[in-house]
């Protein structure tokens, strides 16, 4: 007793959907990106090479002009004649080093996380990272605040243990800019309030041209996979969306934007405007792999100011994990950054958020081993979905009970040359199923209903940061692939390493296919006979680069499925009762739903058409 033909079709559809989704997730835009790069290289190659002497002279002139333009008038009071100073704010989860040059963060370290090489995860370090905006310094003169040394007020600690620091820039005429940073205890969110006195003089058109730049350094072992999982995220008009990195791109926002963020595989750097950005342009690039930088992102934002001399600009900067529970505390939809479902499978995010995540969090808070947590979670899911599995196998048992009668129908509608009249056979087979109370979709639909669970777990185990750094058996990190051997070459569609959990997932899937085929009621069709073997083999290539948590889950899930299949078919399904029920169903009046009526009518019409063609052919 195994899967009937419709069940096989259901699983083939599942396999096709999964393979399509895998290809879309990992290789979408690749053709476009290669073509874009080819065009760019062609354009670059066709340009005439410049005279390097002239380029050097122009560069010197440009540098001189920039320095002259960015020099502040003597009336501005700066710190220690331009000497750079550093101050630090920290809580239990963050350590932020500030520089007085521009009054901005210079180094942000996450205390509870480590990179693949054991070093602390650092966000916002390096000369590329900055927050800056343009101010008027004189007639037709402007400068960027990132280049100006502010005066530091020093760190202060409040009663609630939050820490603050202020950076001040003022002149003798009373114009003043204050950057006040506040870091709450045990929080990844840094508050930034910019207070301005003389805003009508320092800024033009009642707005600030604000620049936010961030560089995402490599944090995971596989840079390519980390880039595939990195998104440029944003919230506009209350709606969340994101862009893939691709090979670099830009996006313009003509209307208001609440926040912008760069989500690496497991970490987020974000810029939040509490009063919203009026417009923005975001550009991102991918540096050379040798630099070990995932991406560099630059956002030019316009922030509106109230008319008058004084202005307050409330902002926030987030440096922290891509954790659904942590991001949800901000009350600004930042939890949507965690990719628990997207594209055609966006609906599974609700399964992950409101079903899988609560169960997973409960288990991991009470069980030390994350591998055992996944095992128990898998067991719970398989038990919940076992009724669906039972219906599928019950349908298969009914189909097998009717196999002798179906064989007689095949013999009846097969001519002397061995050709089967598919049209007539199909009609009689449908009548037989209907009289016996058997649905032709009884095995297919239960299989298709398992797709949401399958896909939700696919997204869940790739996006849950709790799995990061957790070891189990031979896997050192359940959030990355478990490599037990490195190959001296790369195999297409497989890679340059051997993932043992991928092999166990493939083998258990293959065992299920072999067991199902051995008890299948009809294995004469060569296509249907070998199709179940294709999907397990595809898993070997598709899963080899995916997280060990996912392949360990499929290993456990396949094992449980095989056990349930044997138990249900051998000990729960009563074949004598099935035969008796079929006989009872035959005595009842046959009722057809609209779909079956249309199908029968279509078959009758096709049969009449074929008979007419045969008659005309004889004439």
Coordinates of C-alpha atoms in Angstrom, one line a residue:
X1 CA 0.0 0.0 0.0
X2 CA 1.8 3.1 -1.1
X3 CA 1.2 6.3 -2.9
X4 CA -1.3 6.3 -5.7
X5 CA -0.6 8.1 -9.0
X6 CA -2.2 11.3 -7.8
X7 CA -0.1 11.3 -4.7
X8 CA 3.0 11.0 -6.8
X9 CA 1.8 13.8 -9.0
X10 CA 1.3 15.9 -5.8
X11 CA 4.9 15.3 -4.7
X12 CA 6.2 16.0 -8.2
X13 CA 4.4 19.3 -8.1
X14 CA 5.9 20.0 -4.6
X15 CA 9.3 19.2 -6.0
X16 CA 8.8 21.4 -9.0
X17 CA 7.7 24.3 -6.8
X18 CA 10.6 23.9 -4.4
X19 CA 13.2 23.7 -7.1
X20 CA 11.8 26.7 -8.8
X21 CA 11.8 28.6 -5.5
X22 CA 15.4 27.5 -4.7
X23 CA 16.5 28.7 -8.2
X24 CA 14.7 32.0 -7.7
X25 CA 16.2 32.6 -4.3
X26 CA 19.8 31.8 -5.2
X27 CA 20.2 32.7 -8.8
X28 CA 17.5 35.3 -9.7
X29 CA 18.9 38.3 -11.4
X30 CA 22.2 36.5 -12.2
X31 CA 21.7 36.7 -16.0
X32 CA 20.7 40.3 -15.7
X33 CA 23.7 41.1 -13.5
X34 CA 26.2 39.4 -15.8
X35 CA 24.7 41.3 -18.8
X36 CA 24.8 44.6 -16.8
X37 CA 28.5 44.0 -16.0
X38 CA 29.3 43.1 -19.6
X39 CA 27.8 46.3 -20.8
X40 CA 29.6 48.4 -18.1
X41 CA 32.9 46.7 -19.0
X42 CA 32.3 47.4 -22.7
X43 CA 31.5 51.0 -22.0
X44 CA 34.6 51.4 -19.8
X45 CA 36.8 49.7 -22.4
X46 CA 35.5 52.0 -25.2
X47 CA 36.3 55.2 -23.3
X48 CA 39.6 56.9 -24.2
X49 CA 42.3 56.6 -21.6
X50 CA 42.8 60.0 -19.9
X51 CA 46.1 61.8 -19.7
X52 CA 47.4 60.8 -16.2
X53 CA 49.3 64.0 -15.8
X54 CA 46.2 66.0 -16.3
X55 CA 44.2 63.8 -14.0
X56 CA 46.8 64.2 -11.2
X57 CA 46.7 68.0 -11.7
X58 CA 42.9 68.1 -11.7
X59 CA 42.9 65.9 -8.6
X60 CA 45.3 68.3 -6.7
X61 CA 43.1 71.3 -7.7
X62 CA 40.0 69.5 -6.6
X63 CA 41.5 68.5 -3.2
X64 CA 42.6 72.1 -2.7
X65 CA 39.2 73.4 -3.5
X66 CA 37.5 70.9 -1.2
X67 CA 39.8 71.8 1.7
X68 CA 39.2 75.5 1.2
X69 CA 35.5 75.0 1.0
X70 CA 35.3 72.8 4.2
X71 CA 37.4 75.1 6.4
X72 CA 35.1 76.7 8.9
X73 CA 35.2 80.4 9.7
X74 CA 37.2 81.3 12.7
X75 CA 34.0 82.3 14.6
X76 CA 33.1 78.6 15.0
X77 CA 34.4 77.1 18.3
X78 CA 36.0 73.7 17.7
X79 CA 37.7 71.1 19.9
X80 CA 41.4 71.2 20.6
X81 CA 42.3 72.9 17.3
X82 CA 40.8 70.0 15.3
X83 CA 42.4 67.1 17.2
X84 CA 40.2 63.9 17.1
X85 CA 39.0 62.6 20.4
X86 CA 37.0 59.4 21.2
X87 CA 34.4 58.7 23.8
X88 CA 32.5 55.4 24.6
X89 CA 29.0 54.5 25.6
X90 CA 28.1 50.9 26.4
X91 CA 25.5 48.7 27.9
X92 CA 25.1 44.9 28.3
X93 CA 24.8 44.3 24.6
X94 CA 26.5 47.2 22.8
X95 CA 29.8 49.2 22.9
X96 CA 29.8 52.3 20.8
X97 CA 32.9 54.4 20.3
X98 CA 32.2 58.0 19.2
X99 CA 34.5 60.5 17.5
X100 CA 34.2 64.2 18.0
X101 CA 34.9 64.6 14.3
X102 CA 31.4 65.1 13.0
X103 CA 30.0 64.1 16.5
X104 CA 29.2 60.6 15.3
X105 CA 29.7 56.8 16.0
X106 CA 33.0 55.5 14.8
X107 CA 32.9 51.9 16.0
X108 CA 30.0 49.7 17.1
X109 CA 30.6 46.3 18.6
X110 CA 27.9 43.7 19.5
X111 CA 29.0 42.1 22.8
X112 CA 27.0 38.9 22.5
X113 CA 28.0 37.9 19.0
X114 CA 31.1 36.7 17.3
X115 CA 32.1 36.5 13.6
X116 CA 33.0 33.2 11.9
X117 CA 36.7 33.8 12.9
X118 CA 35.8 34.3 16.6
X119 CA 36.3 38.1 16.6
X120 CA 33.5 40.4 17.8
X121 CA 30.8 41.4 15.3
X122 CA 31.5 45.1 14.5
X123 CA 29.0 47.3 12.6
X124 CA 29.8 50.8 11.4
X125 CA 33.6 50.7 11.6
X126 CA 35.8 52.4 9.0
X127 CA 36.1 55.6 7.1
X128 CA 33.1 54.7 4.8
X129 CA 30.7 54.7 7.7
X130 CA 29.3 58.2 8.6
X131 CA 26.4 60.3 9.4
X132 CA 26.7 63.8 8.1
X133 CA 24.8 66.8 6.6
X134 CA 25.5 70.0 4.9
X135 CA 25.6 73.3 6.8
X136 CA 26.1 76.9 5.6
X137 CA 29.4 78.4 6.8
X138 CA 29.3 81.7 4.9
X139 CA 28.2 83.4 1.7
X140 CA 28.0 80.6 -0.9
X141 CA 30.1 78.4 1.4
X142 CA 29.0 75.1 2.9
X143 CA 30.7 72.1 4.6
X144 CA 29.9 68.6 5.8
X145 CA 29.6 68.1 9.5
X146 CA 31.5 64.8 9.3
X147 CA 34.6 66.8 8.6
X148 CA 34.1 69.3 11.5
X149 CA 35.5 68.6 15.0
X150 CA 32.7 69.1 17.6
X151 CA 33.2 69.7 21.3
X152 CA 32.4 66.7 23.4
X153 CA 30.5 67.1 26.7
X154 CA 31.6 63.8 28.1
X155 CA 29.6 60.8 29.1
X156 CA 26.8 61.0 31.7
X157 CA 24.7 58.2 33.3
X158 CA 21.1 58.6 34.3
X159 CA 19.2 56.9 37.2
X160 CA 17.8 54.3 34.8
X161 CA 21.4 53.4 33.8
X162 CA 21.0 54.9 30.3
X163 CA 24.1 56.7 29.1
X164 CA 24.3 59.9 27.1
X165 CA 26.9 62.1 25.4
X166 CA 26.6 65.4 23.6
X167 CA 28.7 66.9 20.8
X168 CA 28.4 70.7 20.3
X169 CA 29.3 73.0 17.5
X170 CA 28.7 76.8 18.0
X171 CA 29.9 80.2 16.9
X172 CA 30.1 83.6 18.5
X173 CA 26.9 84.8 16.8
X174 CA 24.8 82.2 18.7
X175 CA 24.3 79.6 16.1
X176 CA 24.6 76.2 17.6
X177 CA 24.3 72.5 16.7
X178 CA 24.1 69.7 19.4
X179 CA 24.2 66.0 18.7
X180 CA 22.9 64.2 21.8
X181 CA 23.1 60.4 21.9
X182 CA 21.3 58.3 24.4
X183 CA 21.9 54.6 24.8
X184 CA 19.3 52.8 27.0
X185 CA 20.2 49.9 29.1
X186 CA 20.1 46.5 27.4
X187 CA 19.0 48.0 24.0
X188 CA 20.4 47.9 20.5
X189 CA 18.7 51.2 19.6
X190 CA 20.7 54.4 19.9
X191 CA 18.7 57.6 20.1
X192 CA 20.1 60.7 18.4
X193 CA 18.5 64.1 18.9
X194 CA 19.9 67.0 16.8
X195 CA 19.1 70.4 18.3
X196 CA 19.8 73.5 16.2
X197 CA 19.8 77.2 17.1
X198 CA 20.0 79.4 14.0
X199 CA 18.5 76.8 11.7
X200 CA 17.3 79.4 9.2
X201 CA 20.9 80.5 8.8
X202 CA 22.6 77.1 8.9
X203 CA 20.2 75.4 6.5
X204 CA 18.5 76.3 3.2
X205 CA 14.9 75.7 2.2
X206 CA 13.9 74.5 5.7
X207 CA 15.4 71.1 5.2
X208 CA 18.5 69.1 5.9
X209 CA 20.4 67.1 3.3
X210 CA 21.3 64.1 5.5
X211 CA 23.8 61.4 4.6
X212 CA 23.8 58.0 6.2
X213 CA 26.6 55.6 5.0
X214 CA 27.1 52.1 6.4
X215 CA 29.5 49.3 5.5
X216 CA 28.5 45.7 6.2
X217 CA 31.6 43.7 7.0
X218 CA 31.6 39.9 6.5
X219 CA 30.3 38.1 9.6
X220 CA 29.6 34.6 8.3
X221 CA 32.0 32.0 6.8
X222 CA 30.4 32.0 3.3
X223 CA 30.5 35.5 1.8
X224 CA 28.6 34.5 -1.3
X225 CA 25.7 33.0 0.7
X226 CA 25.7 36.0 3.2
X227 CA 25.3 38.4 0.2
X228 CA 22.4 36.3 -1.1
X229 CA 20.7 36.7 2.3
X230 CA 21.5 40.5 2.6
X231 CA 18.7 42.9 1.8
X232 CA 18.3 46.7 1.5
X233 CA 15.1 47.2 3.6
X234 CA 12.7 50.1 4.1
X235 CA 9.4 51.2 5.4
X236 CA 7.3 53.7 3.4
X237 CA 3.7 54.6 3.8
X238 CA 3.4 51.9 6.5
X239 CA 4.4 49.2 4.0
X240 CA 7.6 47.1 4.4
X241 CA 9.6 46.0 1.4
X242 CA 13.2 45.2 0.5
X243 CA 15.7 44.9 -2.4
X244 CA 18.2 42.1 -3.1
X245 CA 21.9 43.2 -3.3
X246 CA 22.4 41.8 -6.8
X247 CA 25.6 43.3 -8.1
X248 CA 24.7 46.8 -6.7
X249 CA 21.9 49.2 -7.5
X250 CA 20.1 52.2 -6.4
X251 CA 16.5 53.1 -5.4
X252 CA 14.8 56.5 -5.3
X253 CA 12.0 57.4 -2.8
X254 CA 9.9 60.4 -4.0
X255 CA 7.6 60.2 -0.9
X256 CA 8.1 59.9 2.8
X257 CA 10.1 57.0 4.3
X258 CA 10.1 55.9 7.9
X259 CA 13.4 54.0 8.0
X260 CA 16.1 52.5 5.9
X261 CA 18.1 49.4 6.9
X262 CA 20.8 47.0 5.7
X263 CA 20.0 43.5 6.8
X264 CA 23.0 41.1 6.6
X265 CA 22.3 37.4 7.0
X266 CA 21.8 37.9 10.8
X267 CA 22.6 41.5 11.6
X268 CA 21.0 44.9 10.9
X269 CA 22.2 48.5 10.7
X270 CA 19.3 50.9 10.4
X271 CA 18.6 54.7 10.2
X272 CA 15.2 55.8 11.6
X273 CA 13.7 59.2 11.2
X274 CA 11.0 59.7 13.8
X275 CA 9.4 62.5 11.8
X276 CA 10.0 60.6 8.5
X277 CA 12.3 61.4 5.6
X278 CA 10.6 63.5 2.9
X279 CA 12.6 61.8 0.2
X280 CA 15.7 59.6 -0.2
X281 CA 18.1 58.0 -2.7
X282 CA 19.8 54.8 -1.6
X283 CA 22.8 53.4 -3.5
X284 CA 24.6 50.2 -2.7
X285 CA 27.7 48.5 -4.1
X286 CA 29.6 45.2 -3.6
X287 CA 33.3 45.6 -3.0
X288 CA 35.9 43.0 -4.1
X289 CA 35.6 39.7 -2.3
X290 CA 39.2 40.0 -1.0
X291 CA 38.1 43.0 1.2
X292 CA 35.6 40.8 3.1
X293 CA 32.9 43.4 2.9
X294 CA 29.4 42.3 2.1
X295 CA 28.2 45.7 0.8
X296 CA 28.6 49.5 1.1
X297 CA 25.4 51.5 1.3
X298 CA 24.9 55.2 1.0
X299 CA 21.6 57.0 1.6
X300 CA 21.0 60.7 0.8
X301 CA 17.9 61.8 2.7
X302 CA 16.0 65.1 2.9
X303 CA 14.7 65.9 6.4
X304 CA 12.1 68.7 6.7
X305 CA 12.5 71.5 9.3
X306 CA 9.9 73.7 10.9
X307 CA 10.4 77.3 9.9
X308 CA 12.2 79.5 12.4
X309 CA 15.5 79.7 14.1
X310 CA 15.2 76.6 16.4
X311 CA 14.8 73.0 15.2
X312 CA 14.7 69.6 16.7
X313 CA 15.4 66.5 14.6
X314 CA 14.7 63.2 16.4
X315 CA 16.5 60.2 14.9
X316 CA 17.5 56.7 15.9
X317 CA 20.3 54.3 14.8
X318 CA 19.8 50.5 15.2
X319 CA 22.9 48.2 15.5
X320 CA 21.9 44.7 16.4
X321 CA 20.7 41.2 15.5
X322 CA 18.1 40.3 12.9
X323 CA 15.9 38.9 15.7
X324 CA 12.1 39.0 15.4
X325 CA 11.5 39.4 19.1
X326 CA 14.2 42.1 19.5
X327 CA 13.1 44.1 16.5
X328 CA 9.5 43.8 17.5
X329 CA 10.1 45.9 20.6
X330 CA 10.8 49.0 18.6
X331 CA 7.1 49.3 17.5
X332 CA 8.0 50.5 14.0
X333 CA 7.5 47.3 12.0
X334 CA 11.2 46.5 12.0
X335 CA 10.4 42.9 12.8
X336 CA 9.4 42.5 9.2
X337 CA 13.1 42.6 8.3
X338 CA 13.4 39.0 9.4
X339 CA 12.6 37.1 6.2
X340 CA 10.2 34.4 7.5
X341 CA 8.5 34.3 4.1
X342 CA 8.6 36.3 0.8
X343 CA 7.5 36.3 -2.8
X344 CA 4.8 33.8 -3.6
X345 CA 5.4 32.2 -0.2
X346 CA 5.0 35.5 1.8
X347 CA 2.0 34.0 3.5
X348 CA 4.1 31.4 5.4
X349 CA 5.6 34.2 7.6
X350 CA 2.4 34.2 9.6
X351 CA 2.9 30.5 10.3
X352 CA 6.5 31.2 11.4
X353 CA 5.7 34.2 13.6
X354 CA 2.6 32.9 15.3
X355 CA 3.1 29.2 15.4
X356 CA 6.6 27.9 14.9
X357 CA 8.5 30.7 16.6
X358 CA 6.5 30.5 20.0
X359 CA 7.0 26.7 20.1
X360 CA 10.7 27.0 19.1
X361 CA 11.3 29.7 21.8
X362 CA 9.6 27.6 24.4
X363 CA 11.7 24.6 23.6
X364 CA 15.1 26.4 23.4
X365 CA 14.4 28.1 26.7
X366 CA 14.0 24.7 28.4
X367 CA 16.4 22.4 26.4
X368 CA 20.1 23.0 26.2
X369 CA 20.8 21.2 22.9
X370 CA 19.6 23.1 19.8
X371 CA 19.7 19.9 17.8
X372 CA 17.3 18.2 20.2
X373 CA 15.1 21.3 20.0
X374 CA 14.9 20.9 16.3
X375 CA 14.2 17.1 16.7
X376 CA 11.3 17.8 19.1
X377 CA 9.9 20.6 17.0
X378 CA 10.0 18.3 14.0
X379 CA 8.2 15.6 16.0
X380 CA 5.5 18.0 17.0
X381 CA 5.0 19.2 13.4
X382 CA 4.8 15.6 12.0
X383 CA 2.3 14.6 14.6
X384 CA 0.1 17.6 13.8
X385 CA 0.3 16.8 10.0
X386 CA -0.1 13.1 10.5
X387 CA -3.9 13.3 9.8
X388 CA -3.1 14.7 6.3
X389 CA -0.6 11.9 5.8
X390 CA -3.2 9.4 6.9
X391 CA -5.7 10.6 4.4
X392 CA -3.1 10.4 1.6
X393 CA -2.3 6.8 2.5
X394 CA -6.0 5.9 3.0
X395 CA -6.6 7.2 -0.5
X396 CA -3.7 5.0 -1.8
X397 CA -5.2 2.0 0.0
X398 CA -8.6 2.5 -1.7
X399 CA -6.9 2.9 -5.1
X400 CA -5.0 -0.4 -4.6
X401 CA -8.3 -2.2 -3.6
X402 CA -9.7 -1.1 -6.9
X403 CA -6.6 -2.2 -8.9
X404 CA -8.0 -5.5 -10.1
X405 CA -11.1 -3.8 -11.5
X406 CA -9.0 -1.1 -13.1
X407 CA -6.8 -3.8 -14.7
X408 CA -9.9 -5.4 -16.2
X409 CA -10.9 -2.0 -17.6
X410 CA -7.5 -1.5 -19.2
X411 CA -7.8 -5.0 -20.8
X412 CA -11.3 -4.1 -22.0
X413 CA -10.2 -0.9 -23.8
X414 CA -6.9 -2.2 -25.2
X415 CA -7.1 -3.2 -28.8
X416 CA -5.2 -6.1 -30.5
X417 CA -2.2 -3.9 -31.2
X418 CA -1.8 -3.1 -27.5
X419 CA -3.0 0.5 -27.8
X420 CA -5.1 1.7 -24.9
X421 CA -8.2 3.9 -25.6
X422 CA -7.3 6.5 -23.0
X423 CA -10.5 8.5 -23.5
X424 CA -12.9 5.5 -23.0
X425 CA -10.7 4.1 -20.2
X426 CA -10.6 7.4 -18.4
X427 CA -14.4 7.7 -18.4
X428 CA -15.0 4.2 -17.1
X429 CA -12.2 4.6 -14.5
X430 CA -13.9 7.9 -13.3
X431 CA -17.3 6.1 -13.0
X432 CA -15.6 3.2 -11.0
X433 CA -14.0 5.6 -8.6
X434 CA -17.2 7.5 -8.1
X435 CA -19.3 4.4 -7.5
X436 CA -16.8 3.2 -4.9
X437 CA -16.7 6.6 -3.2
X438 CA -13.0 7.3 -4.1
X439 CA -11.8 10.7 -4.9
X440 CA -9.1 10.9 -7.7
X441 CA -7.6 13.9 -5.9
X442 CA -7.6 12.1 -2.5
X443 CA -3.8 11.5 -2.6
X444 CA -2.8 14.7 -4.4
X445 CA -4.5 17.3 -2.3
X446 CA -3.1 16.1 1.1
X447 CA 0.4 16.2 -0.4
X448 CA -0.1 19.8 -1.7
X449 CA -1.5 20.9 1.7
X450 CA 1.9 20.1 3.3
X451 CA 3.6 22.8 1.1
X452 CA 3.0 25.7 3.5
X453 CA 4.6 23.7 6.4
X454 CA 7.5 22.7 4.2
X455 CA 8.2 26.2 3.0
X456 CA 7.7 27.9 6.4
X457 CA 10.4 25.7 7.9
X458 CA 12.6 26.4 4.9
X459 CA 12.5 30.1 5.7
X460 CA 12.5 29.6 9.5
X461 CA 15.7 27.7 9.7
X462 CA 17.5 30.1 7.4
X463 CA 16.5 33.2 9.2
X464 CA 16.4 32.4 13.0
X465 CA 19.5 33.9 14.6
X466 CA 19.1 31.7 17.7
X467 CA 20.6 28.9 15.6
X468 CA 23.8 30.9 14.9
X469 CA 26.9 29.5 16.5
X470 CA 25.0 26.5 18.0
X471 CA 26.8 23.2 17.5
X472 CA 25.3 19.7 17.2
X473 CA 27.0 16.4 16.6
X474 CA 29.6 17.2 13.8
X475 CA 28.0 20.5 12.8
X476 CA 29.9 23.5 14.4
X477 CA 27.2 26.0 13.4
X478 CA 23.6 25.0 12.7
X479 CA 23.1 28.3 10.9
X480 CA 25.7 27.3 8.2
X481 CA 26.3 24.2 6.2
X482 CA 28.1 21.3 8.0
X483 CA 31.2 20.6 6.1
X484 CA 32.8 17.3 6.9
X485 CA 35.2 17.3 4.0
X486 CA 36.5 20.0 1.6
X487 CA 37.0 19.0 -2.0
X488 CA 40.0 20.2 -4.0
X489 CA 37.6 21.3 -6.8
X490 CA 34.1 22.6 -7.2
X491 CA 31.3 20.4 -8.6
X492 CA 28.6 22.2 -10.6
X493 CA 25.3 22.3 -8.7
X494 CA 27.0 20.8 -5.7
X495 CA 29.9 22.9 -4.4
X496 CA 33.4 22.3 -3.0
X497 CA 32.4 20.6 0.3
X498 CA 30.5 17.6 1.6
X499 CA 27.6 18.3 4.0
X500 CA 26.9 15.1 5.9
X501 CA 23.4 16.2 7.0
X502 CA 22.6 16.8 3.4
X503 CA 23.6 13.3 2.6
X504 CA 21.4 11.9 5.5
X505 CA 18.5 14.0 4.3
X506 CA 18.9 12.7 0.8
X507 CA 19.3 9.1 1.8
X508 CA 16.2 9.1 4.0
X509 CA 14.2 10.8 1.3
X510 CA 15.4 8.1 -1.1
X511 CA 14.4 5.3 1.3
X512 CA 10.8 6.8 1.4
X513 CA 10.7 6.8 -2.4
X514 CA 11.9 3.2 -2.6
X515 CA 9.4 2.0 0.0
X516 CA 6.5 3.9 -1.7
X517 CA 7.4 2.5 -5.1
X518 CA 7.5 -1.0 -3.8
X519 CA 3.9 -0.8 -2.6
X520 CA 2.6 1.4 -5.4
X521 CA -0.5 0.0 -7.1
X522 CA 0.6 0.9 -10.6
X523 CA 4.3 1.2 -11.5
X524 CA 4.0 0.3 -15.2
X525 CA 4.4 3.9 -16.3
X526 CA 8.1 4.4 -16.7
X527 CA 7.9 8.2 -16.1
X528 CA 6.0 7.7 -12.9
X529 CA 8.3 4.8 -12.0
X530 CA 11.4 6.8 -11.9
X531 CA 10.1 10.3 -11.0
X532 CA 10.2 9.8 -7.2
X533 CA 14.0 9.1 -7.4
X534 CA 14.7 12.4 -9.1
X535 CA 13.7 14.7 -6.2
X536 CA 16.0 13.1 -3.6
X537 CA 19.0 13.4 -6.0
X538 CA 18.1 17.1 -6.6
X539 CA 18.1 17.6 -2.8
X540 CA 21.8 16.6 -2.7
X541 CA 22.7 19.6 -4.8
X542 CA 20.2 22.1 -3.6
X543 CA 20.7 21.5 0.2
X544 CA 24.5 21.2 0.2
X545 CA 25.0 24.9 0.9
X546 CA 22.0 25.4 3.1
X547 CA 22.1 25.6 7.0
X548 CA 22.7 22.4 8.9
X549 CA 19.6 23.1 11.0
X550 CA 17.5 22.8 7.8
X551 CA 19.1 19.5 6.6
X552 CA 19.0 18.1 10.1
X553 CA 15.3 18.9 10.2
X554 CA 14.7 17.1 6.9
X555 CA 16.6 14.1 8.1
X556 CA 14.5 13.8 11.2
X557 CA 11.3 14.6 9.3
X558 CA 11.9 12.0 6.7
X559 CA 12.7 9.4 9.3
X560 CA 9.5 10.2 11.2
X561 CA 7.5 10.2 7.9
X562 CA 8.8 6.7 7.0
X563 CA 7.9 5.3 10.5
X564 CA 4.4 6.9 10.3
X565 CA 4.0 5.5 6.7
X566 CA 4.8 2.0 7.8
X567 CA 2.7 2.2 11.0
X568 CA -0.3 3.7 9.2
X569 CA -0.2 1.3 6.3
X570 CA 0.6 -1.9 8.3
X571 CA -1.3 -1.4 11.5
X572 CA -3.9 1.4 11.2
X573 CA -5.5 1.0 7.8
X574 CA -7.8 -2.0 7.8
X575 CA -8.1 -3.2 4.2
X576 CA -11.0 -5.5 4.8
X577 CA -13.0 -2.5 6.1
X578 CA -12.0 -0.5 3.1
X579 CA -13.3 -3.2 0.8
X580 CA -16.5 -3.4 2.8
X581 CA -16.9 0.4 2.7
X582 CA -16.4 0.4 -1.1
X583 CA -19.2 -2.1 -1.5
X584 CA -21.5 0.0 0.7
X585 CA -20.6 3.1 -1.3
X586 CA -21.6 1.4 -4.5
X587 CA -25.1 0.7 -3.2
X588 CA -25.6 4.4 -2.5
X589 CA -26.9 6.9 -5.0
X590 CA -24.0 8.5 -6.8
X591 CA -23.8 12.2 -6.2
X592 CA -21.4 14.3 -8.3
X593 CA -20.1 17.8 -7.5
X594 CA -19.8 20.5 -10.1
X595 CA -16.2 19.7 -10.9
X596 CA -16.9 16.0 -11.5
X597 CA -20.0 16.9 -13.6
X598 CA -17.8 19.1 -15.8
X599 CA -15.1 16.5 -16.0
X600 CA -17.6 13.8 -17.0
X601 CA -19.2 16.1 -19.6
X602 CA -15.9 17.0 -21.0
X603 CA -14.9 13.3 -21.4
X604 CA -18.3 12.5 -23.0
X605 CA -17.8 15.3 -25.4
X606 CA -14.3 14.2 -26.3
X607 CA -15.5 10.6 -26.7
X608 CA -18.3 11.6 -29.1
X609 CA -15.8 13.7 -31.1
X610 CA -13.4 10.8 -31.5
X611 CA -16.2 8.5 -32.6
X612 CA -17.3 11.0 -35.2
X613 CA -13.8 11.3 -36.5
X614 CA -13.5 7.5 -36.7
X615 CA -16.8 7.3 -38.7
X616 CA -15.7 10.1 -41.1
X617 CA -12.4 8.3 -41.5
X618 CA -14.0 5.1 -42.5
X619 CA -16.1 6.8 -45.1

